[in-house]
CSV table of C-alpha atoms in Angstrom, one decimal:
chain,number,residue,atom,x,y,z
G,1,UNK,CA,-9.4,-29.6,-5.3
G,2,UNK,CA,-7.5,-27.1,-2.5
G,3,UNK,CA,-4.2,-26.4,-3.9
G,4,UNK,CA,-1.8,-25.3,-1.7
G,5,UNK,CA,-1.5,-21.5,-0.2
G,6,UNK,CA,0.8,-19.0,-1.9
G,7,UNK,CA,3.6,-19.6,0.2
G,8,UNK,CA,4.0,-23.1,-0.2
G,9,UNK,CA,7.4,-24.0,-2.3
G,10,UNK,CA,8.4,-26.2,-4.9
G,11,UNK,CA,9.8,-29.0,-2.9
G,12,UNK,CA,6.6,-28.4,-0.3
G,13,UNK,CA,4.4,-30.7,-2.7
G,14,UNK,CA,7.1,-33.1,-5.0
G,15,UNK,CA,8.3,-31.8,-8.1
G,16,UNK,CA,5.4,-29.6,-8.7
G,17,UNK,CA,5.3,-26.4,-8.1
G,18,UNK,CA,1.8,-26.0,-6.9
G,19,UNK,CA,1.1,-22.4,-6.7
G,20,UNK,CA,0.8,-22.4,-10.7
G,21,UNK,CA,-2.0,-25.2,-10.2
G,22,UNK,CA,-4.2,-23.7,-13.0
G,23,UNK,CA,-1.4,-24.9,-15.5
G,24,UNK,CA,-0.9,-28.1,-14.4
G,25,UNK,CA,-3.4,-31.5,-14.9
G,26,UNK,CA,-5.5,-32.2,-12.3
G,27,UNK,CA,-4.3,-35.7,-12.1
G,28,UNK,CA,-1.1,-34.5,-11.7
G,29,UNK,CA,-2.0,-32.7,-9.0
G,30,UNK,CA,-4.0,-35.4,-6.8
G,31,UNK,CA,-0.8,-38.1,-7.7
G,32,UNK,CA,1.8,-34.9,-5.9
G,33,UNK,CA,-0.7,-34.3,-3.1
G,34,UNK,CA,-1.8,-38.2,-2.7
G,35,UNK,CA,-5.4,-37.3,-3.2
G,36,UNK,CA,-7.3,-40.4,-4.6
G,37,UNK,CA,-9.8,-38.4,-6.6
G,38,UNK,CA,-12.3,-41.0,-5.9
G,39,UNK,CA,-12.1,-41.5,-2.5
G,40,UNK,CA,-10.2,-37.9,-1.4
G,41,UNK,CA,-7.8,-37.5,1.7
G,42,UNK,CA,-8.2,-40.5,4.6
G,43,UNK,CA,-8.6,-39.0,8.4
G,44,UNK,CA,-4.5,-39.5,8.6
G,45,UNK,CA,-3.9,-37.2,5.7
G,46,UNK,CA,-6.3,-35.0,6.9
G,47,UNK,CA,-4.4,-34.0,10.2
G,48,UNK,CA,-1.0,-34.1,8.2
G,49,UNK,CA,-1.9,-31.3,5.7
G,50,UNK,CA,-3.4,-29.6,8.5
G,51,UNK,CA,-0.2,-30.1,10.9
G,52,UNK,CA,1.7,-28.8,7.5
G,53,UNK,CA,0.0,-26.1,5.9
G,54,UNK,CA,-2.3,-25.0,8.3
G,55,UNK,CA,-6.0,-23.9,8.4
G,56,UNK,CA,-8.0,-22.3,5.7
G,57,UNK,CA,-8.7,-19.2,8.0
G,58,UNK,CA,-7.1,-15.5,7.3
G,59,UNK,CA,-5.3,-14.7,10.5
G,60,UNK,CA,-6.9,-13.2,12.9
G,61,UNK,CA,-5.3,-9.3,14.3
G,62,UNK,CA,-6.8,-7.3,17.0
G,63,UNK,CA,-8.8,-3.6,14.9
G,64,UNK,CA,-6.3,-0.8,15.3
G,65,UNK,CA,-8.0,2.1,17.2
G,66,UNK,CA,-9.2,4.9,14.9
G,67,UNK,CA,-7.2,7.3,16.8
G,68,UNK,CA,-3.9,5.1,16.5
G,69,UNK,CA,-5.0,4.9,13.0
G,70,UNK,CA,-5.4,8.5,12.4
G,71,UNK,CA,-2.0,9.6,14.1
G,72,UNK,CA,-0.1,7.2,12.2
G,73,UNK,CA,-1.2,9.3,8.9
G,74,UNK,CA,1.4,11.4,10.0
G,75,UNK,CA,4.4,9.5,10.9
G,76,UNK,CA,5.6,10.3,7.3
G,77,UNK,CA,8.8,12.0,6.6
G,78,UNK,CA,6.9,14.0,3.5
G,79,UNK,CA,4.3,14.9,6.7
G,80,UNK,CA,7.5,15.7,8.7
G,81,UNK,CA,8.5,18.5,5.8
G,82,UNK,CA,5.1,20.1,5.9
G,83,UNK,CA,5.0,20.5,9.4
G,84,UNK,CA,8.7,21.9,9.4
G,85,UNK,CA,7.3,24.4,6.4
G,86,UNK,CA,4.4,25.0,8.5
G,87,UNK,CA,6.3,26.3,12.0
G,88,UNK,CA,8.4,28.0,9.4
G,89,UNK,CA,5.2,29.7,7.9
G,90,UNK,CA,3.9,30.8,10.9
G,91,UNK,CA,6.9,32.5,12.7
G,92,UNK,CA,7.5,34.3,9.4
G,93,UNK,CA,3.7,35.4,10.0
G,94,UNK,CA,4.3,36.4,13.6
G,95,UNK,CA,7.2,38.6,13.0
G,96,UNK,CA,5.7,40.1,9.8
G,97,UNK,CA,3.7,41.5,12.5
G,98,UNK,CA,0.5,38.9,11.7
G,99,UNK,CA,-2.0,41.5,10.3
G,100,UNK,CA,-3.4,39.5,7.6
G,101,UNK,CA,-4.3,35.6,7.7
G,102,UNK,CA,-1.4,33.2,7.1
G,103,UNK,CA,-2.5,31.8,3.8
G,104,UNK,CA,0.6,29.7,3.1
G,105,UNK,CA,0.3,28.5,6.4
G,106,UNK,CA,-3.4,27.7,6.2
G,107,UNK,CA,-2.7,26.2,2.9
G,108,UNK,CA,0.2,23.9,3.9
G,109,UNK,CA,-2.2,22.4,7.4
G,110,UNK,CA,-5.1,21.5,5.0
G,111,UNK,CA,-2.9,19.8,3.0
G,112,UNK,CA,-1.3,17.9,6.3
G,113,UNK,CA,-5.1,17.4,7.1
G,114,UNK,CA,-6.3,16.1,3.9
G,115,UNK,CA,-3.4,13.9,3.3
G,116,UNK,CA,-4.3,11.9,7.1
G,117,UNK,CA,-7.7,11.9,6.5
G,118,UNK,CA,-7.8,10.2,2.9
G,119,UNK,CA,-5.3,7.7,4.2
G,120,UNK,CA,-7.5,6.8,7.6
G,121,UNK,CA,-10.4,6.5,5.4
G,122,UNK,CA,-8.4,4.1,3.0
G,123,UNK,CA,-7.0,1.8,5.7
G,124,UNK,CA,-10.3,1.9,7.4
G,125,UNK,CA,-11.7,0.6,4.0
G,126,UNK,CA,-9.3,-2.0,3.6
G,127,UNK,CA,-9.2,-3.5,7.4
G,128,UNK,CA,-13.2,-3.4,6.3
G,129,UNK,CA,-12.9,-5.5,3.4
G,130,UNK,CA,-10.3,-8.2,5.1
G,131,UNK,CA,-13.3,-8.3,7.8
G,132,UNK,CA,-15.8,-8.9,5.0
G,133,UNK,CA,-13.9,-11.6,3.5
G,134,UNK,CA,-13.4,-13.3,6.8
G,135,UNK,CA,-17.1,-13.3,7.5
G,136,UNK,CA,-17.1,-15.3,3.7
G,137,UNK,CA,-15.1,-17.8,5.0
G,138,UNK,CA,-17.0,-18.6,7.7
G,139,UNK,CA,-19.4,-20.6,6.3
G,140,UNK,CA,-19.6,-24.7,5.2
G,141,UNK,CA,-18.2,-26.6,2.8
G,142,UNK,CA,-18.9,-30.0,1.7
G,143,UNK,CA,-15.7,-32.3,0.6
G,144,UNK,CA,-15.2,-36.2,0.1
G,145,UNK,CA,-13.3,-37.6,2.5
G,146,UNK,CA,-12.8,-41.6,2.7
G,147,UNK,CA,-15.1,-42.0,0.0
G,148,UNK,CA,-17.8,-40.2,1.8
G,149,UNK,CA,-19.3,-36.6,1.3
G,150,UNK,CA,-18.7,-34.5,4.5
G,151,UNK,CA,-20.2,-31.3,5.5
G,152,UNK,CA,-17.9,-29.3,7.5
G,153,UNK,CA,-16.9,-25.5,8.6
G,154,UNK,CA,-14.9,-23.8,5.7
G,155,UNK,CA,-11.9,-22.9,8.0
G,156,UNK,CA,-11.4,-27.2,8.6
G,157,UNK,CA,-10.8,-27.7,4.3
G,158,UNK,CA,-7.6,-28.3,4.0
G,159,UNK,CA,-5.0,-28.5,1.2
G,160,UNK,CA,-6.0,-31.5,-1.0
G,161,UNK,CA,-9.6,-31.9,-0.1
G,162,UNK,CA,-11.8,-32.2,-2.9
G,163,UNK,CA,-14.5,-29.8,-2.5
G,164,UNK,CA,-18.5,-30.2,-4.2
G,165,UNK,CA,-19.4,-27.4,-5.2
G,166,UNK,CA,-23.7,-27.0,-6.6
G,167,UNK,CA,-25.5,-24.0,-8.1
G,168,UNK,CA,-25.3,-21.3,-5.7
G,169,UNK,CA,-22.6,-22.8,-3.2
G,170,UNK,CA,-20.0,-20.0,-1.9
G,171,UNK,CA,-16.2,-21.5,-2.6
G,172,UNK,CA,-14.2,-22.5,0.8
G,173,UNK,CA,-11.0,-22.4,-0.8
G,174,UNK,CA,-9.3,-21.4,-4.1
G,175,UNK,CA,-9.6,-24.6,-5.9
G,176,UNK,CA,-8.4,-26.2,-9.1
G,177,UNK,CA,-11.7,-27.7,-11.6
G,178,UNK,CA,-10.8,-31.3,-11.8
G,179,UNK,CA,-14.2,-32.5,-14.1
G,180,UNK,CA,-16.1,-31.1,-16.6
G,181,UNK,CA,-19.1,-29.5,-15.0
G,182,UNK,CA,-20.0,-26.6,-17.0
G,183,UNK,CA,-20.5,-24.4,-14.2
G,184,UNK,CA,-20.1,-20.4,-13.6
G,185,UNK,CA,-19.0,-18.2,-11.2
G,186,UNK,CA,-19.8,-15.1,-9.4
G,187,UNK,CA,-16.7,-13.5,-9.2
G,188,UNK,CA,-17.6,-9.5,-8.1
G,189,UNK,CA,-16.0,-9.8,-5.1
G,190,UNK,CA,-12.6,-11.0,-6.4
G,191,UNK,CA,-12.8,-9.0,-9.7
G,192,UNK,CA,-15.6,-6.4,-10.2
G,193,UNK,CA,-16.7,-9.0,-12.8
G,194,UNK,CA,-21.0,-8.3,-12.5
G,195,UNK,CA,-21.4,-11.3,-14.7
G,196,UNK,CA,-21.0,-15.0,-14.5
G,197,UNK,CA,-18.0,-16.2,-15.4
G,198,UNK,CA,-17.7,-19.8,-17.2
G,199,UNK,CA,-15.4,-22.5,-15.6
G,200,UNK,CA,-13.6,-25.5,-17.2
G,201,UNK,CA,-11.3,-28.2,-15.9
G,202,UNK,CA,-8.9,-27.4,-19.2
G,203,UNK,CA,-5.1,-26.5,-18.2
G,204,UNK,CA,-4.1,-22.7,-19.1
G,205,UNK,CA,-0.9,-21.1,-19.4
G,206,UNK,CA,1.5,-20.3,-16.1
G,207,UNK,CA,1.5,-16.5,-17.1
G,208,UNK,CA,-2.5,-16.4,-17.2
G,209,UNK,CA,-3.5,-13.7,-14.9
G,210,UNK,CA,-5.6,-14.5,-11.9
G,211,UNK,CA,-9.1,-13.2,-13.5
G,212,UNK,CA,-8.6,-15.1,-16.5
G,213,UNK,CA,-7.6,-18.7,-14.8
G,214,UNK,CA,-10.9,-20.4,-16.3
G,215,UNK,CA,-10.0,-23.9,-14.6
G,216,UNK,CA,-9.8,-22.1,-10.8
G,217,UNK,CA,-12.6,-21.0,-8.3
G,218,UNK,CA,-11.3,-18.8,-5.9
G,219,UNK,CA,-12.7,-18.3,-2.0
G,220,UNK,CA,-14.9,-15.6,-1.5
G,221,UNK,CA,-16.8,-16.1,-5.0
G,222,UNK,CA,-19.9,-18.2,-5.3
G,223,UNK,CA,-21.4,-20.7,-8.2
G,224,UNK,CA,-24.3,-18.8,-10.1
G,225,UNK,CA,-27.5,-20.4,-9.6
């Protein structure tokens, strides 16, 4: 089942606090979000978790342009002290009389240089990897809703569905286990993990880190075949 995102409350869901899901009992969790885990949400409940926490969908921002990218590498005030160094560098050059190269000078831009350029490529990885996720999410899901299995787009799940998940499925949403099923998951994309990872319904402690949270499956990941 969807808990809520991470920036849900306390009071957003009752008296639990829902962010911690993997330490809580999944009944517990249906009887705070009003999820009959026979049936799942009705139509009505549907649109009011919708209308409350909104869609299951990163949000959407316009790709900087690389050069708007690269320039902003050097709106640093560490980058401001180089450049300072390196005007300083280079009049000390020119009135030296300039006969041999400025290597302190020379040194100082390649550093300025090297500093933007491993910084672009770094935020060019990362706006690359929110894109990849995105493109994750944008497959199906299938959850019950009034008693009925539904196959809809990932980006309509929303908090409290109850999701079915089969061998090979990719996960809509981070979800808490609510039965005994045995299964694994692929979890590379989330952790580096290469191997399957085995998944329980059983509560775990608050602290648990995210990798080790055995009763959650997490968007992005997929069931091993």
């Amino acid at each position: 089942m969807s808990p809520p995102p991470d920036s849900a409350s306390p009071a957003d869901t009752g008296t639990l606090d829902l962010r911690r899901a993997h330490a809580i009992e999944a009944d517990a969790i249906c009887r705070s979000l009003g999820t009959d885990p026979q049936v799942g949400l009705s139509d009505e409940q549907v649109a009011s978790n919708r209308a409350r926490y909104g869609s299951n969908a990163l949000e959407a921002r316009d790709a900087t342009p690389w050069w708007r990218a690269l320039a902003a590498q050097f709106a640093d005030p560490l980058v401001y002290l180089l450049l300072g160094a390196l005007a300083i560098s280079l009049v000390l050059w020119v009135l030296d009389g300039g006969e041999h190269l400025p290597f302190d000078a020379i040194a100082i831009a390649a550093i300025v240089v090297l500093n933007a350029v491993i910084g672009f490529v770094q935020e060019s990885r990362a706006e690359q990897a929110v894109a990849a996720l995105q493109q994750l999410n944008a497959g199906r899901a299938v959850v019950r809703r009034n008693n009925t299995e539904v196959d809809i787009a990932s980006d309509e799940v929303v908090v409290g569905d109850l999701l079915i998940l089969g061998e090979g499925d990719a996960v809509a949403a981070d979800a808490r286990i609510m039965i005994p099923a045995g299964i694994q998951t692929l979890e590379a994309p989330l952790t580096g993990e290469s191997t399957p990872i085995p998944k329980d319904e059983r509560s775990v402690p608050s602290e648990t880190p995210v990798a080790d949270r055995s009763n959650m499956v997490f968007s992005g990941t997929s069931l091993a075949a």
